[in-house]
PDB file of C-alpha atoms and ligand atoms in Angstrom:
ATOM      1  CA  MET A   1     -13.763  -4.350  22.323  1.00 50.00           C
ATOM      2  CA  ALA A   2     -17.300  -4.412  20.937  1.00 53.00           C
ATOM      3  CA  ASP A   3     -18.466  -2.903  17.682  1.00 88.00           C
ATOM      4  CA  VAL A   4     -15.188  -1.301  16.675  1.00 97.00           C
ATOM      5  CA  SER A   5     -14.841  -1.325  12.901  1.00 98.00           C
ATOM      6  CA  ILE A   6     -11.335  -2.182  11.784  1.00 98.00           C
ATOM      7  CA  ALA A   7     -10.156  -2.081   8.168  1.00 98.00           C
ATOM      8  CA  VAL A   8      -6.835  -2.941   6.585  1.00 99.00           C
ATOM      9  CA  CYS A   9      -5.325  -0.994   3.687  1.00 99.00           C
ATOM     10  CA  PRO A  10      -2.973  -3.632   2.283  1.00 98.00           C
ATOM     11  CA  GLY A  11      -0.178  -3.244  -0.234  1.00 98.00           C
ATOM     12  CA  SER A  12       3.488  -3.507  -1.037  1.00 98.00           C
ATOM     13  CA  PHE A  13       4.023   0.224  -0.419  1.00 98.00           C
ATOM     14  CA  ASP A  14       7.269   0.160  -2.398  1.00 98.00           C
ATOM     15  CA  PRO A  15       7.157   3.081  -1.776  1.00 98.00           C
ATOM     16  CA  ILE A  16       4.038   4.587  -0.201  1.00 98.00           C
ATOM     17  CA  THR A  17       2.733   7.385  -2.460  1.00 99.00           C
ATOM     18  CA  LEU A  18       0.305  10.296  -2.171  1.00 98.00           C
ATOM     19  CA  GLY A  19      -2.213   8.027  -3.906  1.00 98.00           C
ATOM     20  CA  HIS A  20      -1.926   5.468  -1.110  1.00 98.00           C
ATOM     21  CA  LEU A  21      -2.131   8.216   1.491  1.00 98.00           C
ATOM     22  CA  ASP A  22      -5.341   9.552  -0.064  1.00 98.00           C
ATOM     23  CA  VAL A  23      -6.971   6.122   0.173  1.00 98.00           C
ATOM     24  CA  VAL A  24      -5.791   5.587   3.752  1.00 99.00           C
ATOM     25  CA  THR A  25      -7.049   9.036   4.781  1.00 98.00           C
ATOM     26  CA  ARG A  26     -10.481   8.382   3.265  1.00 98.00           C
ATOM     27  CA  ALA A  27     -10.616   4.906   4.841  1.00 98.00           C
ATOM     28  CA  ALA A  28      -9.837   6.500   8.208  1.00 98.00           C
ATOM     29  CA  ALA A  29     -13.026   8.546   7.859  1.00 98.00           C
ATOM     30  CA  LEU A  30     -15.098   5.414   7.228  1.00 98.00           C
ATOM     31  CA  PHE A  31     -13.750   3.031   9.891  1.00 98.00           C
ATOM     32  CA  ASP A  32     -12.924   3.390  13.599  1.00 98.00           C
ATOM     33  CA  GLN A  33      -9.448   2.002  13.076  1.00 98.00           C
ATOM     34  CA  VAL A  34      -7.354   1.543   9.942  1.00 99.00           C
ATOM     35  CA  VAL A  35      -4.242  -0.576   9.715  1.00 99.00           C
ATOM     36  CA  VAL A  36      -1.859  -0.007   6.827  1.00 99.00           C
ATOM     37  CA  GLY A  37      -0.731  -3.568   6.134  1.00 98.00           C
ATOM     38  CA  VAL A  38       2.719  -3.740   4.545  1.00 98.00           C
ATOM     39  CA  ALA A  39       2.521  -7.143   2.898  1.00 97.00           C
ATOM     40  CA  VAL A  40       4.526  -9.415   0.637  1.00 95.00           C
ATOM     41  CA  ASN A  41       3.546  -9.568  -3.021  1.00 94.00           C
ATOM     42  CA  THR A  42       5.224 -12.690  -4.365  1.00 94.00           C
ATOM     43  CA  GLY A  43       4.977 -11.260  -7.888  1.00 93.00           C
ATOM     44  CA  LYS A  44       7.247  -8.338  -7.058  1.00 93.00           C
ATOM     45  CA  ARG A  45      10.786  -7.914  -5.846  1.00 95.00           C
ATOM     46  CA  PRO A  46      10.782  -4.677  -3.874  1.00 97.00           C
ATOM     47  CA  LEU A  47      13.294  -1.873  -4.130  1.00 98.00           C
ATOM     48  CA  LEU A  48      12.896  -0.906  -0.455  1.00 98.00           C
ATOM     49  CA  ASP A  49      13.315  -3.428   2.334  1.00 97.00           C
ATOM     50  CA  GLY A  50      10.404  -4.201   4.663  1.00 97.00           C
ATOM     51  CA  PRO A  51      11.498  -2.083   7.639  1.00 97.00           C
ATOM     52  CA  THR A  52      12.050   0.926   5.351  1.00 98.00           C
ATOM     53  CA  ARG A  53       8.607   0.548   3.771  1.00 98.00           C
ATOM     54  CA  VAL A  54       7.059   0.361   7.253  1.00 98.00           C
ATOM     55  CA  ARG A  55       9.041   3.360   8.531  1.00 98.00           C
ATOM     56  CA  LEU A  56       8.052   5.529   5.559  1.00 98.00           C
ATOM     57  CA  ALA A  57       4.394   4.519   5.903  1.00 98.00           C
ATOM     58  CA  GLU A  58       4.462   5.287   9.646  1.00 98.00           C
ATOM     59  CA  LYS A  59       5.835   8.744   8.976  1.00 98.00           C
ATOM     60  CA  ALA A  60       3.213   9.342   6.277  1.00 98.00           C
ATOM     61  CA  VAL A  61       0.246   8.459   8.522  1.00 98.00           C
ATOM     62  CA  ALA A  62       1.593  10.088  11.687  1.00 98.00           C
ATOM     63  CA  GLY A  63      -1.081  12.785  11.493  1.00 97.00           C
ATOM     64  CA  LEU A  64      -3.965  10.301  11.355  1.00 98.00           C
ATOM     65  CA  PRO A  65      -4.841   9.307  14.945  1.00 98.00           C
ATOM     66  CA  ASN A  66      -6.848   6.179  14.091  1.00 98.00           C
ATOM     67  CA  VAL A  67      -4.288   4.745  11.647  1.00 98.00           C
ATOM     68  CA  ARG A  68      -1.339   2.505  12.415  1.00 98.00           C
ATOM     69  CA  VAL A  69       1.117   0.528  10.298  1.00 98.00           C
ATOM     70  CA  GLU A  70       1.955  -3.174  10.629  1.00 98.00           C
ATOM     71  CA  ARG A  71       3.865  -5.790   8.677  1.00 98.00           C
ATOM     72  CA  VAL A  72       1.730  -8.585   7.214  1.00 98.00           C
ATOM     73  CA  PRO A  73       4.013 -11.615   7.424  1.00 95.00           C
ATOM     74  CA  GLY A  74       1.839 -14.142   5.577  1.00 96.00           C
ATOM     75  CA  LEU A  75      -1.703 -14.407   4.313  1.00 98.00           C
ATOM     76  CA  LEU A  76      -3.620 -11.169   4.458  1.00 98.00           C
ATOM     77  CA  VAL A  77      -6.798 -12.893   5.627  1.00 98.00           C
ATOM     78  CA  ASP A  78      -4.953 -14.454   8.596  1.00 98.00           C
ATOM     79  CA  PHE A  79      -3.688 -11.023   9.561  1.00 98.00           C
ATOM     80  CA  CYS A  80      -7.225  -9.605   9.320  1.00 98.00           C
ATOM     81  CA  ARG A  81      -8.530 -12.359  11.570  1.00 98.00           C
ATOM     82  CA  GLU A  82      -5.758 -11.780  14.123  1.00 98.00           C
ATOM     83  CA  ILE A  83      -6.494  -8.089  14.477  1.00 98.00           C
ATOM     84  CA  GLY A  84     -10.286  -8.347  14.097  1.00 98.00           C
ATOM     85  CA  ALA A  85     -10.486  -6.509  10.776  1.00 98.00           C
ATOM     86  CA  THR A  86     -13.653  -7.086   8.779  1.00 97.00           C
ATOM     87  CA  ALA A  87     -12.782  -5.128   5.658  1.00 98.00           C
ATOM     88  CA  LEU A  88      -9.957  -4.440   3.253  1.00 99.00           C
ATOM     89  CA  VAL A  89      -9.783  -1.053   1.538  1.00 99.00           C
ATOM     90  CA  LYS A  90      -8.080  -0.551  -1.820  1.00 98.00           C
ATOM     91  CA  GLY A  91      -7.954   2.295  -4.302  1.00 98.00           C
ATOM     92  CA  LEU A  92      -8.875   1.858  -7.947  1.00 98.00           C
ATOM     93  CA  ARG A  93      -7.383   4.097 -10.632  1.00 98.00           C
ATOM     94  CA  ASN A  94      -8.568   2.281 -13.745  1.00 98.00           C
ATOM     95  CA  GLY A  95      -9.775  -0.951 -15.257  1.00 98.00           C
ATOM     96  CA  ALA A  96      -6.364  -2.577 -15.019  1.00 97.00           C
ATOM     97  CA  ASP A  97      -6.393  -2.010 -11.264  1.00 98.00           C
ATOM     98  CA  TYR A  98      -9.847  -3.542 -11.094  1.00 98.00           C
ATOM     99  CA  ASP A  99      -8.764  -6.573 -13.119  1.00 98.00           C
ATOM    100  CA  GLY A 100      -5.852  -7.119 -10.748  1.00 97.00           C
ATOM    101  CA  GLU A 101      -7.780  -6.489  -7.560  1.00 98.00           C
ATOM    102  CA  LEU A 102     -10.964  -8.419  -8.288  1.00 98.00           C
ATOM    103  CA  PRO A 103      -9.448 -11.947  -8.079  1.00 98.00           C
ATOM    104  CA  MET A 104      -7.715 -11.055  -4.797  1.00 98.00           C
ATOM    105  CA  ALA A 105     -10.895  -9.568  -3.350  1.00 98.00           C
ATOM    106  CA  LEU A 106     -12.901 -12.648  -4.310  1.00 98.00           C
ATOM    107  CA  MET A 107     -10.216 -15.024  -3.017  1.00 98.00           C
ATOM    108  CA  ASN A 108      -9.998 -13.194   0.284  1.00 98.00           C
ATOM    109  CA  ARG A 109     -13.775 -13.311   0.684  1.00 98.00           C
ATOM    110  CA  HIS A 110     -13.773 -16.999  -0.237  1.00 98.00           C
ATOM    111  CA  LEU A 111     -11.113 -17.754   2.396  1.00 98.00           C
ATOM    112  CA  THR A 112     -12.617 -16.003   5.420  1.00 98.00           C
ATOM    113  CA  GLY A 113     -15.505 -13.791   4.330  1.00 97.00           C
ATOM    114  CA  VAL A 114     -13.511 -10.572   4.646  1.00 98.00           C
ATOM    115  CA  GLU A 115     -14.933  -7.990   2.253  1.00 98.00           C
ATOM    116  CA  THR A 116     -12.983  -5.558   0.065  1.00 98.00           C
ATOM    117  CA  VAL A 117     -14.135  -1.955  -0.277  1.00 98.00           C
ATOM    118  CA  PHE A 118     -12.872  -0.179  -3.391  1.00 98.00           C
ATOM    119  CA  LEU A 119     -12.431   3.582  -3.335  1.00 98.00           C
ATOM    120  CA  PRO A 120     -12.110   5.398  -6.661  1.00 98.00           C
ATOM    121  CA  ALA A 121      -8.811   7.248  -6.877  1.00 98.00           C
ATOM    122  CA  ASP A 122      -9.003  10.991  -6.460  1.00 98.00           C
ATOM    123  CA  ARG A 123      -8.326  12.823  -9.728  1.00 98.00           C
ATOM    124  CA  ALA A 124      -5.466  14.742  -8.138  1.00 98.00           C
ATOM    125  CA  VAL A 125      -3.458  11.547  -7.574  1.00 98.00           C
ATOM    126  CA  ILE A 126      -4.876   9.152 -10.150  1.00 98.00           C
ATOM    127  CA  HIS A 127      -1.652   9.186 -12.206  1.00 98.00           C
ATOM    128  CA  ILE A 128       0.558   8.099  -9.317  1.00 98.00           C
ATOM    129  CA  ALA A 129       1.823   4.519  -9.075  1.00 98.00           C
ATOM    130  CA  SER A 130       4.767   3.207  -7.050  1.00 98.00           C
ATOM    131  CA  SER A 131       6.215   1.595 -10.167  1.00 98.00           C
ATOM    132  CA  LEU A 132       6.122   4.894 -12.087  1.00 98.00           C
ATOM    133  CA  VAL A 133       7.591   6.791  -9.148  1.00 98.00           C
ATOM    134  CA  LYS A 134      10.563   4.407  -9.162  1.00 98.00           C
ATOM    135  CA  ASP A 135      10.939   4.648 -12.933  1.00 98.00           C
ATOM    136  CA  VAL A 136      10.928   8.441 -12.898  1.00 98.00           C
ATOM    137  CA  ALA A 137      13.452   8.508 -10.047  1.00 98.00           C
ATOM    138  CA  ARG A 138      15.646   5.917 -11.745  1.00 97.00           C
ATOM    139  CA  TYR A 139      16.216   8.293 -14.653  1.00 97.00           C
ATOM    140  CA  GLY A 140      16.714  11.364 -12.480  1.00 97.00           C
ATOM    141  CA  GLY A 141      13.176  12.776 -12.678  1.00 98.00           C
ATOM    142  CA  GLU A 142      11.449  14.760  -9.934  1.00 98.00           C
ATOM    143  CA  ILE A 143       9.320  12.623  -7.592  1.00 98.00           C
ATOM    144  CA  ASP A 144       9.103  14.787  -4.479  1.00 98.00           C
ATOM    145  CA  ASP A 145       5.549  15.968  -5.175  1.00 98.00           C
ATOM    146  CA  LEU A 146       4.288  12.412  -5.784  1.00 98.00           C
ATOM    147  CA  VAL A 147       5.175  10.936  -2.405  1.00 98.00           C
ATOM    148  CA  PRO A 148       4.946  11.852   1.306  1.00 98.00           C
ATOM    149  CA  ASP A 149       7.857  13.602   3.039  1.00 97.00           C
ATOM    150  CA  GLY A 150      11.027  11.558   3.313  1.00 97.00           C
ATOM    151  CA  VAL A 151      10.052   9.007   0.681  1.00 98.00           C
ATOM    152  CA  ALA A 152      11.819  10.586  -2.290  1.00 98.00           C
ATOM    153  CA  ASP A 153      15.162  10.627  -0.481  1.00 98.00           C
ATOM    154  CA  ALA A 154      14.748   6.997   0.561  1.00 98.00           C
ATOM    155  CA  VAL A 155      13.937   5.948  -3.014  1.00 98.00           C
ATOM    156  CA  ARG A 156      16.917   7.809  -4.416  1.00 98.00           C
ATOM    157  CA  ALA A 157      19.201   6.284  -1.775  1.00 98.00           C
ATOM    158  CA  ALA A 158      17.961   2.768  -2.519  1.00 98.00           C
ATOM    159  CA  LEU A 159      18.390   3.278  -6.256  1.00 98.00           C
ATOM    160  CA  ALA A 160      21.920   4.586  -5.746  1.00 96.00           C
ATOM    161  CA  GLU A 161      22.724   1.541  -3.643  1.00 94.00           C
ATOM    162  CA  ARG A 162      21.332  -0.757  -6.325  1.00 91.00           C
ATOM    163  CA  THR A 163      23.325   0.989  -9.017  1.00 87.00           C
ATOM    164  CA  SER A 164      26.522   0.630  -7.029  1.00 87.00           C
ATOM    165  CA  GLY A 165      26.100  -3.049  -6.288  1.00 71.00           C
ATOM    166  CA  ALA A 166      23.367  -5.588  -5.538  1.00 57.00           C
ATOM    167  CA  GLY A 167      20.642  -6.937  -7.886  1.00 52.00           C
ATOM    168  CA  GLY A 168      17.496  -5.168  -9.078  1.00 52.00           C
ATOM    169  CA  GLU A 169      13.854  -5.106  -8.184  1.00 56.00           C
ATOM    170  CA  THR A 170      10.919  -5.991 -10.387  1.00 52.00           C
ATOM    171  CA  ARG A 171       7.520  -4.390 -10.457  1.00 52.00           C
TER     172      ARG A 171
HETATM  173  O1  PNS B 201       0.467  -3.122  -3.594  1.00 63.90           O
HETATM  174  P1  PNS B 201       0.214  -4.494  -4.163  1.00 63.90           P
HETATM  175  O2  PNS B 201       1.524  -5.163  -4.523  1.00 63.90           O
HETATM  176  O3  PNS B 201      -0.742  -4.455  -5.317  1.00 63.90           O
HETATM  177  O4  PNS B 201      -0.484  -5.341  -3.014  1.00 63.90           O
HETATM  178  C1  PNS B 201      -0.750  -6.719  -3.183  1.00 63.90           C
HETATM  179  C2  PNS B 201      -0.800  -7.422  -1.818  1.00 63.90           C
HETATM  180  C3  PNS B 201       0.537  -7.245  -1.101  1.00 63.90           C
HETATM  181  C4  PNS B 201      -1.900  -6.795  -0.986  1.00 63.90           C
HETATM  182  C5  PNS B 201      -1.086  -8.940  -2.050  1.00 63.90           C
HETATM  183  O5  PNS B 201      -0.052  -9.499  -2.792  1.00 63.90           O
HETATM  184  C6  PNS B 201      -1.278  -9.696  -0.736  1.00 63.90           C
HETATM  185  O6  PNS B 201      -2.355  -9.702  -0.205  1.00 63.90           O
HETATM  186  N1  PNS B 201      -0.183 -10.317  -0.213  1.00 63.90           N
HETATM  187  C7  PNS B 201      -0.213 -11.044   1.053  1.00 63.90           C
HETATM  188  C8  PNS B 201      -0.273 -12.556   0.824  1.00 63.90           C
HETATM  189  C9  PNS B 201      -1.689 -12.997   0.459  1.00 63.90           C
HETATM  190  O7  PNS B 201      -2.600 -12.909   1.252  1.00 63.90           O
HETATM  191  N2  PNS B 201      -1.829 -13.468  -0.781  1.00 63.90           N
HETATM  192  C10 PNS B 201      -3.106 -13.928  -1.303  1.00 63.90           C
HETATM  193  C11 PNS B 201      -3.862 -12.787  -1.943  1.00 63.90           C
HETATM  194  S1  PNS B 201      -5.454 -13.278  -2.537  1.00 63.90           S
END
């Protein structure tokens, strides 16, 4: 297909939040197709398993016709090449985000030339981070208005399962 712009919104999505959804929605207005890439961050041990993160992301973007969700099994740049994506889109909330994202953006461009587009976080969701959502939920706080439908229940269920048995995640 000629001249179709494809961008990937990559992340751990553990879980997807309203902040992520804002970035994906804005990316969908800039590119013909957007793929939410649920990837592995070797620095984190997720609370939610891969299929759950994908399912929750799919539900969240169901109303966006030019957005789909896929697992990214390995290197993000390989995935971009496979699907013909020429850009990555990430949200930035603050300087710490920028410090974390800049080396990845430069490495990805070094590897294959794929560019990263940074979108400033919307003020309405700038305080939302997956790690904080999990922390608030862990101590019984209200997270339903921070995440898309269905996510809060899945987080609470995963935390309950963790508490009753297996190991713990890291951020
Ligand atoms: O939501 P996160 O955890 O900040 O997202 C980071 C993520 C998953 C996008 C990053 O770790 C990644 O790209 N992982 C895939 C493997 C890869 O390509 N690593 C090299 C990055 S320069």
